[in-house]
CSV table of C-alpha atoms and ligand atoms in Angstrom, one decimal:
chain,number,residue,atom,x,y,z
R,198,MET,CA,7.5,-25.6,-5.4
R,199,SER,CA,7.1,-26.9,-9.0
R,200,LEU,CA,9.5,-26.5,-11.8
R,201,THR,CA,7.0,-25.2,-14.4
R,202,ARG,CA,5.1,-22.5,-12.5
R,203,LYS,CA,6.5,-19.1,-12.1
R,204,ARG,CA,7.8,-18.6,-8.6
R,205,ALA,CA,7.0,-15.3,-6.9
R,206,LEU,CA,8.3,-14.0,-3.6
R,207,VAL,CA,6.0,-11.3,-2.0
R,208,THR,CA,7.7,-9.6,1.0
R,209,GLY,CA,5.1,-8.0,3.3
R,210,GLY,CA,2.8,-10.6,1.9
R,211,ALA,CA,0.6,-10.8,5.0
R,212,GLY,CA,-0.1,-7.0,4.9
R,213,PHE,CA,-3.0,-5.2,3.2
R,214,LEU,CA,-1.6,-4.9,-0.3
R,215,GLY,CA,0.7,-7.9,-0.1
R,216,SER,CA,-2.1,-10.4,0.8
R,217,HIS,CA,-4.3,-9.2,-2.2
R,218,LEU,CA,-1.2,-9.6,-4.4
R,219,CYS,CA,-0.5,-13.1,-3.1
R,220,GLU,CA,-4.1,-14.0,-4.0
R,221,ARG,CA,-3.9,-12.5,-7.4
R,222,LEU,CA,-0.6,-14.3,-8.2
R,223,LEU,CA,-2.0,-17.6,-7.1
R,224,ARG,CA,-5.0,-17.0,-9.3
R,225,ASP,CA,-2.7,-16.3,-12.2
R,226,GLY,CA,-1.0,-19.7,-11.7
R,227,ALA,CA,2.2,-18.8,-9.8
R,228,ASP,CA,3.8,-20.5,-6.8
R,229,VAL,CA,3.8,-17.8,-4.1
R,230,LEU,CA,6.2,-17.5,-1.2
R,231,CYS,CA,4.9,-14.9,1.3
R,232,VAL,CA,7.5,-13.5,3.6
R,233,ASP,CA,6.5,-11.3,6.6
R,234,ASN,CA,7.6,-10.4,10.1
R,235,TYR,CA,3.9,-9.7,11.1
R,236,PHE,CA,4.7,-6.2,12.3
R,237,THR,CA,1.6,-4.7,10.7
R,238,GLY,CA,0.5,-7.7,8.7
R,239,ARG,CA,-1.8,-10.4,10.1
R,240,LYS,CA,-2.1,-14.1,9.7
R,241,ASP,CA,-5.8,-13.6,9.3
R,242,ASN,CA,-5.1,-11.9,5.9
R,243,ILE,CA,-3.6,-15.0,4.5
R,244,ALA,CA,-5.4,-17.7,6.5
R,245,HIS,CA,-7.6,-18.6,3.5
R,246,LEU,CA,-4.4,-19.3,1.4
R,247,ILE,CA,-2.8,-21.7,3.9
R,248,GLY,CA,-3.4,-25.2,2.6
R,249,ASP,CA,-3.1,-24.2,-1.0
R,250,PRO,CA,-0.2,-26.3,-2.3
R,251,HIS,CA,1.1,-23.4,-4.3
R,252,PHE,CA,1.3,-21.0,-1.3
R,253,GLU,CA,3.9,-20.9,1.4
R,254,ALA,CA,4.2,-18.5,4.3
R,255,MET,CA,7.5,-17.8,6.0
R,256,ARG,CA,8.1,-15.6,9.1
R,257,HIS,CA,11.2,-13.5,8.3
R,258,ASP,CA,12.4,-9.9,8.7
R,259,ILE,CA,13.9,-8.6,5.4
R,260,THR,CA,16.5,-6.6,7.3
R,261,PHE,CA,18.2,-10.0,7.5
R,262,PRO,CA,19.4,-11.8,4.3
R,263,LEU,CA,17.1,-14.3,2.7
R,264,TYR,CA,18.2,-17.3,0.6
R,265,VAL,CA,15.4,-18.7,-1.6
R,266,GLU,CA,15.0,-19.5,-5.3
R,267,VAL,CA,12.3,-17.5,-7.1
R,268,ASP,CA,11.7,-15.9,-10.5
R,269,GLU,CA,10.1,-12.6,-9.4
R,270,ILE,CA,10.3,-10.6,-6.2
R,271,TYR,CA,7.6,-8.1,-5.2
R,272,ASN,CA,9.2,-6.0,-2.4
R,273,MET,CA,6.2,-4.8,-0.4
R,274,ALA,CA,7.5,-5.1,3.1
R,275,CYS,CA,7.3,-1.8,5.1
R,276,PRO,CA,4.7,-0.3,7.4
R,277,ALA,CA,2.7,2.1,5.3
R,278,SER,CA,0.5,4.1,7.7
R,279,PRO,CA,2.1,7.2,9.4
R,280,VAL,CA,1.1,5.9,12.8
R,281,HIS,CA,2.9,2.6,12.2
R,282,TYR,CA,5.9,3.8,10.4
R,283,GLN,CA,6.5,6.5,13.0
R,284,TYR,CA,6.2,4.0,15.9
R,285,ASP,CA,9.8,2.7,15.3
R,286,PRO,CA,11.3,5.1,12.8
R,287,VAL,CA,14.8,3.6,12.8
R,288,GLN,CA,13.3,0.2,12.0
R,289,THR,CA,11.3,1.8,9.2
R,290,THR,CA,14.4,3.2,7.6
R,291,LYS,CA,16.2,-0.2,8.1
R,292,THR,CA,13.3,-2.0,6.4
R,293,SER,CA,13.4,0.3,3.4
R,294,VAL,CA,17.1,0.5,3.0
R,295,ILE,CA,18.7,-2.7,4.4
R,296,GLY,CA,15.6,-4.6,3.3
R,297,ALA,CA,16.1,-3.2,-0.3
R,298,ILE,CA,19.8,-4.2,-0.2
R,299,ASN,CA,19.0,-7.7,0.9
R,300,MET,CA,16.2,-8.2,-1.7
R,301,LEU,CA,18.3,-6.6,-4.5
R,302,GLY,CA,21.2,-8.9,-3.4
R,303,LEU,CA,18.9,-11.9,-3.7
R,304,ALA,CA,17.6,-10.7,-7.1
R,305,LYS,CA,21.2,-10.3,-8.3
R,306,ARG,CA,22.4,-13.6,-7.1
R,307,ILE,CA,19.5,-15.7,-8.5
R,308,GLY,CA,18.8,-13.5,-11.6
R,309,ALA,CA,15.2,-12.7,-10.5
R,310,LYS,CA,13.2,-9.6,-11.6
R,311,ILE,CA,12.4,-7.3,-8.7
R,312,LEU,CA,9.6,-4.8,-8.2
R,313,GLN,CA,9.8,-2.1,-5.5
R,314,ALA,CA,6.6,-0.8,-3.8
R,315,SER,CA,7.7,2.8,-3.6
R,316,THR,CA,5.3,5.6,-2.8
R,317,SER,CA,3.9,9.0,-3.6
R,318,GLU,CA,5.6,10.1,-0.4
R,319,VAL,CA,8.8,10.4,-2.4
R,320,TYR,CA,7.2,13.7,-3.7
R,321,GLY,CA,6.8,14.9,-0.1
R,322,ASP,CA,4.5,18.0,0.1
R,323,PRO,CA,4.5,18.5,-3.6
R,324,THR,CA,4.8,21.8,-5.4
R,325,VAL,CA,3.9,20.3,-8.8
R,326,HIS,CA,0.4,19.1,-9.2
R,327,PRO,CA,-0.7,16.5,-10.3
R,328,GLN,CA,2.6,14.7,-9.7
R,329,THR,CA,4.5,13.4,-12.7
R,330,GLU,CA,7.4,10.9,-12.4
R,331,ASP,CA,10.0,13.5,-13.4
R,332,TYR,CA,9.1,15.7,-10.4
R,333,ARG,CA,11.9,15.4,-7.8
R,334,GLY,CA,9.8,16.2,-4.8
R,335,ASN,CA,9.7,18.4,-1.7
R,336,VAL,CA,10.6,16.2,1.3
R,337,ASN,CA,11.6,17.4,4.7
R,338,PRO,CA,14.5,15.1,5.5
R,339,LEU,CA,14.3,15.9,9.3
R,340,GLY,CA,10.6,15.6,10.0
R,341,PRO,CA,8.6,12.7,11.4
R,342,ARG,CA,7.6,11.4,8.0
R,343,ALA,CA,11.3,11.3,6.8
R,344,CYS,CA,12.0,7.8,8.1
R,345,TYR,CA,9.5,6.6,5.5
R,346,ASP,CA,9.9,9.1,2.7
R,347,GLU,CA,13.7,9.2,2.7
R,348,GLY,CA,13.9,5.4,3.3
R,349,LYS,CA,11.8,4.9,0.2
R,350,ARG,CA,13.8,7.5,-1.8
R,351,CYS,CA,17.1,5.7,-0.8
R,352,ALA,CA,15.5,2.4,-1.8
R,353,GLU,CA,14.7,3.8,-5.3
R,354,THR,CA,18.4,5.0,-5.5
R,355,LEU,CA,19.5,1.5,-4.7
R,356,PHE,CA,17.3,-0.1,-7.3
R,357,PHE,CA,18.7,2.1,-10.0
R,358,ASP,CA,22.3,1.6,-8.9
R,359,TYR,CA,21.8,-2.2,-8.9
R,360,ARG,CA,20.5,-1.8,-12.4
R,361,ARG,CA,23.4,0.4,-13.5
R,362,GLN,CA,26.1,-1.6,-11.7
R,363,HIS,CA,24.8,-5.2,-11.9
R,364,ARG,CA,22.2,-5.0,-14.6
R,365,THR,CA,19.5,-6.2,-12.2
R,366,ARG,CA,16.1,-6.3,-13.8
R,367,ILE,CA,14.1,-3.7,-11.7
R,368,LYS,CA,10.7,-2.1,-11.6
R,369,VAL,CA,9.7,0.8,-9.4
R,370,ALA,CA,6.1,1.5,-8.7
R,371,ARG,CA,5.1,4.8,-6.9
R,372,ILE,CA,1.9,3.8,-5.2
R,373,PHE,CA,-0.6,6.5,-4.3
R,374,ASN,CA,-3.2,6.2,-1.4
R,375,THR,CA,-4.8,2.8,-1.8
R,376,TYR,CA,-7.6,1.4,0.3
R,377,GLY,CA,-9.9,-1.7,0.6
R,378,PRO,CA,-10.7,-4.7,2.7
R,379,ARG,CA,-7.9,-6.0,5.0
R,380,MET,CA,-6.6,-2.5,5.9
R,381,HIS,CA,-5.7,-2.7,9.5
R,382,PRO,CA,-8.6,-1.2,11.6
R,383,ASN,CA,-6.2,0.6,13.9
R,384,ASP,CA,-3.5,1.7,11.4
R,385,GLY,CA,-4.6,5.3,11.5
R,386,ARG,CA,-5.0,5.8,7.7
R,387,VAL,CA,-7.8,8.0,6.7
R,388,VAL,CA,-10.1,5.5,4.9
R,389,SER,CA,-10.0,2.9,7.6
R,390,ASN,CA,-10.2,5.5,10.4
R,391,PHE,CA,-13.3,7.2,9.0
R,392,ILE,CA,-15.1,3.9,8.2
R,393,VAL,CA,-14.4,2.3,11.6
R,394,GLN,CA,-15.3,5.5,13.4
R,395,ALA,CA,-18.6,5.8,11.4
R,396,LEU,CA,-19.5,2.1,12.0
R,397,ARG,CA,-18.8,2.4,15.8
R,398,GLY,CA,-21.0,5.5,15.9
R,399,GLU,CA,-18.0,7.7,17.0
R,400,ASP,CA,-17.1,11.2,15.8
R,401,ILE,CA,-15.1,11.4,12.5
R,402,THR,CA,-11.7,13.0,13.1
R,403,LEU,CA,-10.7,15.5,10.4
R,404,TYR,CA,-7.1,16.5,10.8
R,405,GLY,CA,-6.8,20.3,10.1
R,406,ASP,CA,-9.8,21.7,8.3
R,407,GLY,CA,-10.0,18.7,5.9
R,408,SER,CA,-9.2,20.8,2.9
R,409,GLN,CA,-6.1,18.7,2.1
R,410,THR,CA,-6.6,16.5,-0.9
R,411,ARG,CA,-5.8,12.8,-1.8
R,412,ALA,CA,-6.8,10.5,-4.6
R,413,PHE,CA,-7.9,7.0,-3.6
R,414,CYS,CA,-7.3,3.8,-5.5
R,415,TYR,CA,-9.2,0.6,-4.8
R,416,VAL,CA,-6.8,-2.3,-4.0
R,417,ASP,CA,-7.8,-4.6,-6.9
R,418,ASP,CA,-6.9,-1.9,-9.4
R,419,LEU,CA,-3.6,-1.2,-7.8
R,420,VAL,CA,-2.6,-4.9,-7.6
R,421,ASP,CA,-3.5,-5.2,-11.3
R,422,GLY,CA,-1.1,-2.3,-12.0
R,423,LEU,CA,1.7,-4.0,-10.1
R,424,VAL,CA,1.3,-7.3,-12.0
R,425,ARG,CA,1.2,-5.5,-15.3
R,426,LEU,CA,4.3,-3.5,-14.4
R,427,MET,CA,6.2,-6.7,-13.4
R,428,ALA,CA,5.2,-8.3,-16.8
R,429,THR,CA,6.8,-5.5,-18.9
R,430,GLU,CA,10.0,-6.0,-20.9
R,431,ASP,CA,13.3,-5.3,-19.1
R,432,ALA,CA,13.7,-1.8,-20.6
R,433,VAL,CA,10.7,-0.7,-18.6
R,434,THR,CA,11.9,0.2,-15.1
R,435,GLY,CA,9.7,3.1,-14.0
R,436,PRO,CA,9.5,4.8,-11.6
R,437,MET,CA,5.9,4.7,-12.5
R,438,ASN,CA,2.9,6.3,-10.7
R,439,LEU,CA,0.1,3.9,-9.9
R,440,GLY,CA,-3.1,5.4,-8.3
R,441,ASN,CA,-6.5,6.7,-9.1
R,442,PRO,CA,-6.3,10.3,-10.4
R,443,VAL,CA,-9.7,11.3,-9.0
R,444,GLU,CA,-8.8,13.9,-6.3
R,445,ILE,CA,-11.0,14.8,-3.4
R,446,THR,CA,-10.6,16.6,-0.1
R,447,VAL,CA,-10.5,14.7,3.1
R,448,ARG,CA,-13.6,16.5,4.2
R,449,GLU,CA,-15.5,15.2,1.1
R,450,LEU,CA,-14.3,11.7,1.9
R,451,ALA,CA,-15.7,12.0,5.4
R,452,GLU,CA,-19.0,13.2,4.1
R,453,ARG,CA,-19.2,10.2,1.7
R,454,VAL,CA,-18.4,7.7,4.5
R,455,VAL,CA,-21.1,9.3,6.6
R,456,ARG,CA,-23.6,9.0,3.8
R,457,LEU,CA,-22.6,5.4,3.0
R,458,THR,CA,-22.8,4.2,6.6
R,459,GLY,CA,-25.7,6.3,7.9
R,460,SER,CA,-23.4,7.3,10.8
R,461,ARG,CA,-24.7,9.7,13.4
R,462,GLY,CA,-21.1,10.8,14.4
R,463,ALA,CA,-20.2,14.4,13.9
R,464,LEU,CA,-17.1,15.7,11.9
R,465,VAL,CA,-14.7,16.9,14.6
R,466,ARG,CA,-11.4,18.7,14.0
R,467,ARG,CA,-8.0,17.5,15.3
R,468,GLU,CA,-4.6,19.0,14.9
R,469,LEU,CA,-3.0,18.5,11.5
R,470,PRO,CA,0.1,16.3,11.8
R,471,ALA,CA,3.5,17.9,10.9
R,472,ASP,CA,4.5,17.8,7.2
R,473,ASP,CA,1.0,16.5,6.1
R,474,PRO,CA,1.0,17.0,2.3
R,475,VAL,CA,-1.5,19.7,1.3
R,476,GLN,CA,-2.5,18.1,-2.0
R,477,ARG,CA,-1.7,14.8,-3.8
R,478,CYS,CA,-2.9,13.4,-7.0
R,479,PRO,CA,-1.0,11.1,-9.5
R,480,ASP,CA,-0.5,11.8,-13.2
R,481,ILE,CA,-0.9,8.3,-14.5
R,482,GLY,CA,-0.1,9.1,-18.2
R,483,MET,CA,2.9,6.8,-18.1
R,484,ALA,CA,1.0,3.8,-16.7
R,485,LYS,CA,-1.8,4.3,-19.3
R,486,ARG,CA,0.7,4.5,-22.1
R,487,VAL,CA,3.1,1.7,-21.1
R,488,LEU,CA,0.8,-0.7,-19.3
R,489,GLY,CA,-2.6,0.1,-20.9
R,490,TRP,CA,-3.7,0.5,-17.2
R,491,GLU,CA,-6.1,2.7,-15.5
R,492,PRO,CA,-8.3,2.2,-12.4
R,493,GLY,CA,-11.8,0.8,-13.0
R,494,VAL,CA,-13.4,0.9,-9.6
R,495,ALA,CA,-15.2,4.1,-8.7
R,496,LEU,CA,-14.6,5.5,-5.1
R,497,GLU,CA,-18.3,5.0,-4.2
R,498,ASP,CA,-18.1,1.2,-5.1
R,499,GLY,CA,-14.7,0.7,-3.5
R,500,LEU,CA,-15.9,2.4,-0.3
R,501,ALA,CA,-19.0,0.3,-0.2
R,502,ARG,CA,-17.0,-2.9,-0.4
R,503,THR,CA,-14.6,-1.7,2.3
R,504,VAL,CA,-17.5,-0.6,4.5
R,505,GLU,CA,-18.9,-4.2,4.2
R,506,TYR,CA,-15.6,-5.7,5.2
R,507,PHE,CA,-15.3,-3.5,8.4
R,508,ARG,CA,-19.0,-4.0,9.2
R,509,ARG,CA,-18.5,-7.8,9.3
R,510,MET,CA,-15.3,-7.4,11.4
R,511,LEU,CA,-16.9,-5.0,13.9
R,512,ARG,CA,-20.0,-7.1,14.2
R,513,GLU,CA,-17.9,-10.2,15.1
R,514,ARG,CA,-16.1,-8.1,17.7
R,515,GLY,CA,-19.4,-6.7,19.1
R,516,SER,CA,-18.5,-3.1,18.5
R,517,LEU,CA,-20.8,-2.2,15.6
R,518,ALA,CA,-23.2,0.7,16.4
R,519,ARG,CA,-26.8,-0.3,16.1
R,520,GLU,CA,-27.6,2.3,13.4
R,521,ALA,CA,-24.7,0.8,11.3
R,522,GLU,CA,-26.7,-2.5,10.9
R,523,PRO,CA,-28.3,-2.4,7.5
R,524,ALA,CA,-32.1,-2.1,7.7
R,525,ARG,CA,-33.8,-5.6,7.3
R,526,ALA,CA,-36.9,-6.1,5.2
R,527,GLY,CA,-39.9,-5.9,7.4
R,528,GLY,CA,-37.7,-5.0,10.4
P,812,NAD,P1,0.9,-2.9,5.5
P,812,NAD,O1,1.4,-2.3,6.7
P,812,NAD,O2,-0.5,-3.5,5.5
P,812,NAD,O3,1.9,-4.0,4.9
P,812,NAD,C1,3.2,-4.0,5.1
P,812,NAD,C2,3.7,-5.5,5.4
P,812,NAD,O4,5.1,-5.5,5.6
P,812,NAD,C3,3.1,-6.0,6.7
P,812,NAD,O5,2.6,-7.3,6.6
P,812,NAD,C4,4.3,-6.0,7.7
P,812,NAD,O6,4.1,-6.9,8.7
P,812,NAD,C5,5.4,-6.3,6.7
P,812,NAD,N1,6.7,-5.8,7.2
P,812,NAD,C6,7.0,-4.6,7.7
P,812,NAD,N2,8.4,-4.6,8.0
P,812,NAD,C7,8.9,-5.8,7.6
P,812,NAD,C8,10.2,-6.4,7.7
P,812,NAD,N3,11.2,-5.7,8.2
P,812,NAD,N4,10.3,-7.7,7.2
P,812,NAD,C9,9.3,-8.4,6.7
P,812,NAD,N5,8.0,-7.9,6.7
P,812,NAD,C10,7.8,-6.6,7.1
P,812,NAD,O7,0.9,-1.8,4.3
P,812,NAD,P2,0.4,-1.8,2.8
P,812,NAD,O8,-0.5,-0.7,2.7
P,812,NAD,O9,0.0,-3.2,2.4
P,812,NAD,O10,1.7,-1.4,2.1
P,812,NAD,C11,2.5,-2.3,1.4
P,812,NAD,C12,3.6,-1.6,0.6
P,812,NAD,O11,3.1,-0.7,-0.3
P,812,NAD,C13,4.6,-0.8,1.6
P,812,NAD,O12,5.9,-1.0,1.1
P,812,NAD,C14,4.1,0.6,1.4
P,812,NAD,O13,5.1,1.5,1.6
P,812,NAD,C15,3.6,0.6,-0.1
P,812,NAD,N6,2.6,1.6,-0.3
P,812,NAD,C16,1.3,1.5,0.1
P,812,NAD,C17,0.4,2.5,-0.1
P,812,NAD,C18,-1.0,2.3,0.3
P,812,NAD,O14,-1.8,3.3,0.2
P,812,NAD,N7,-1.5,1.2,0.8
P,812,NAD,C19,0.8,3.7,-0.7
P,812,NAD,C20,2.1,3.8,-1.0
P,812,NAD,C21,3.0,2.8,-0.9
P,813,UDP,N1,-6.6,12.2,8.1
P,813,UDP,C1,-7.6,12.7,8.8
P,813,UDP,N2,-8.2,12.0,9.8
P,813,UDP,C2,-7.8,10.8,10.1
P,813,UDP,C3,-6.7,10.2,9.5
P,813,UDP,C4,-6.1,10.9,8.5
P,813,UDP,O1,-8.1,13.8,8.5
P,813,UDP,O2,-8.4,10.2,11.1
P,813,UDP,C5,-5.9,12.9,7.0
P,813,UDP,C6,-4.4,13.1,7.1
P,813,UDP,O3,-4.1,14.2,7.9
P,813,UDP,C7,-4.0,13.2,5.7
P,813,UDP,C8,-5.1,12.4,4.9
P,813,UDP,O4,-6.1,12.2,5.8
P,813,UDP,O5,-4.2,14.6,5.3
P,813,UDP,C9,-4.5,11.0,4.5
P,813,UDP,O6,-3.9,10.4,5.6
P,813,UDP,P1,-3.3,8.9,5.6
P,813,UDP,O7,-2.7,8.7,6.9
P,813,UDP,O8,-4.4,8.0,5.2
P,813,UDP,O9,-2.3,8.9,4.4
P,813,UDP,P2,-1.1,9.9,3.9
P,813,UDP,O10,-1.6,10.2,2.5
P,813,UDP,O11,-1.1,11.2,4.7
P,813,UDP,O12,0.1,9.1,4.0
């Protein structure tokens, strides 16, 4: 690592958001250390970065201490899809809580700035809509989502206590549903599920009646928000909502994916998972005011790019439905 470049540590750097963040930081001229235990992340996500002299990948679980020298820490490590974070809920809480303690301890020891990838899930099933940062949330501490929601809430507490007690320079981003290339095809999140199902010619699974809402942010916009938040002066800590405030129902999302892919699959209903939030949409007034940030990629464009990514992946695996191949001129 050089002495003149900024040195950034990205935990969870081989995951969906983390790998895009590593790429962006390298483009901005940083030395990047990617740390991941590859639970939900994949080496494929960072394969194109290996060989870059300013990039280094390290297999490590952040529930164990880490001793490295960096200037900035982006703490992204944590499974993010309900299927994955509920697979081993105790490990999910450990990653959020013990992982935060380890990364905050590192930041304190070396004087680094540290940003936490928190989540809209801290608002639970919200009774305030859209969600503003001062809303304290409506989380069920005993339900199947609690390992993630309460883990992330405790991590936020730790961040603010490290700031009060040790003057650690912290930033907390509350990330709302983000999608794009490199989502795991089997991670169960709605955008990847719908696109993969559509491209395979399978039925599209609506949980409940599909009237629940979400607001979807394209990955490049989100990463830009994270980088801008990290660059703010020390007085800016957040928590700050980052997401795209265009709210749609899950059913509308399914219909758009069907239109984009030409899928012949039907929309079929499945049981709604416990504690699934009824509505979610960020108020991004603070991010606009403080960072001069707002998303620029429309859902239609972001979905089209994501469809292309999964189309290529499924074609390589031989599981693309014939009708999902784009029509060829003269063909
Ligand atoms: P992801 O599952 O693709 O990435 C998480 C990464 O963390 C993976 O590479 C995984 O292997 C790694 N990881 C998990 N536990 C670890 C541990 N103990 N030690 C080291 N590495 C570990 O998910 P993502 O969507 O990229 O999410 C990244 C972060 O952003 C997460 O903290 C998540 O909670 C947060 N977030 C994401 C979204 C979203 O919509 N994508 C929304 C809100 C918050
Ligand atoms: N969902 C769905 N079908 C799927 C996957 C998810 O209807 O195949 C719904 C899910 O019940 C939720 C929304 O889509 O209401 C978003 O789910 P996701 O797991 O992507 O993220 P969440 O916002 O719930 O964490």
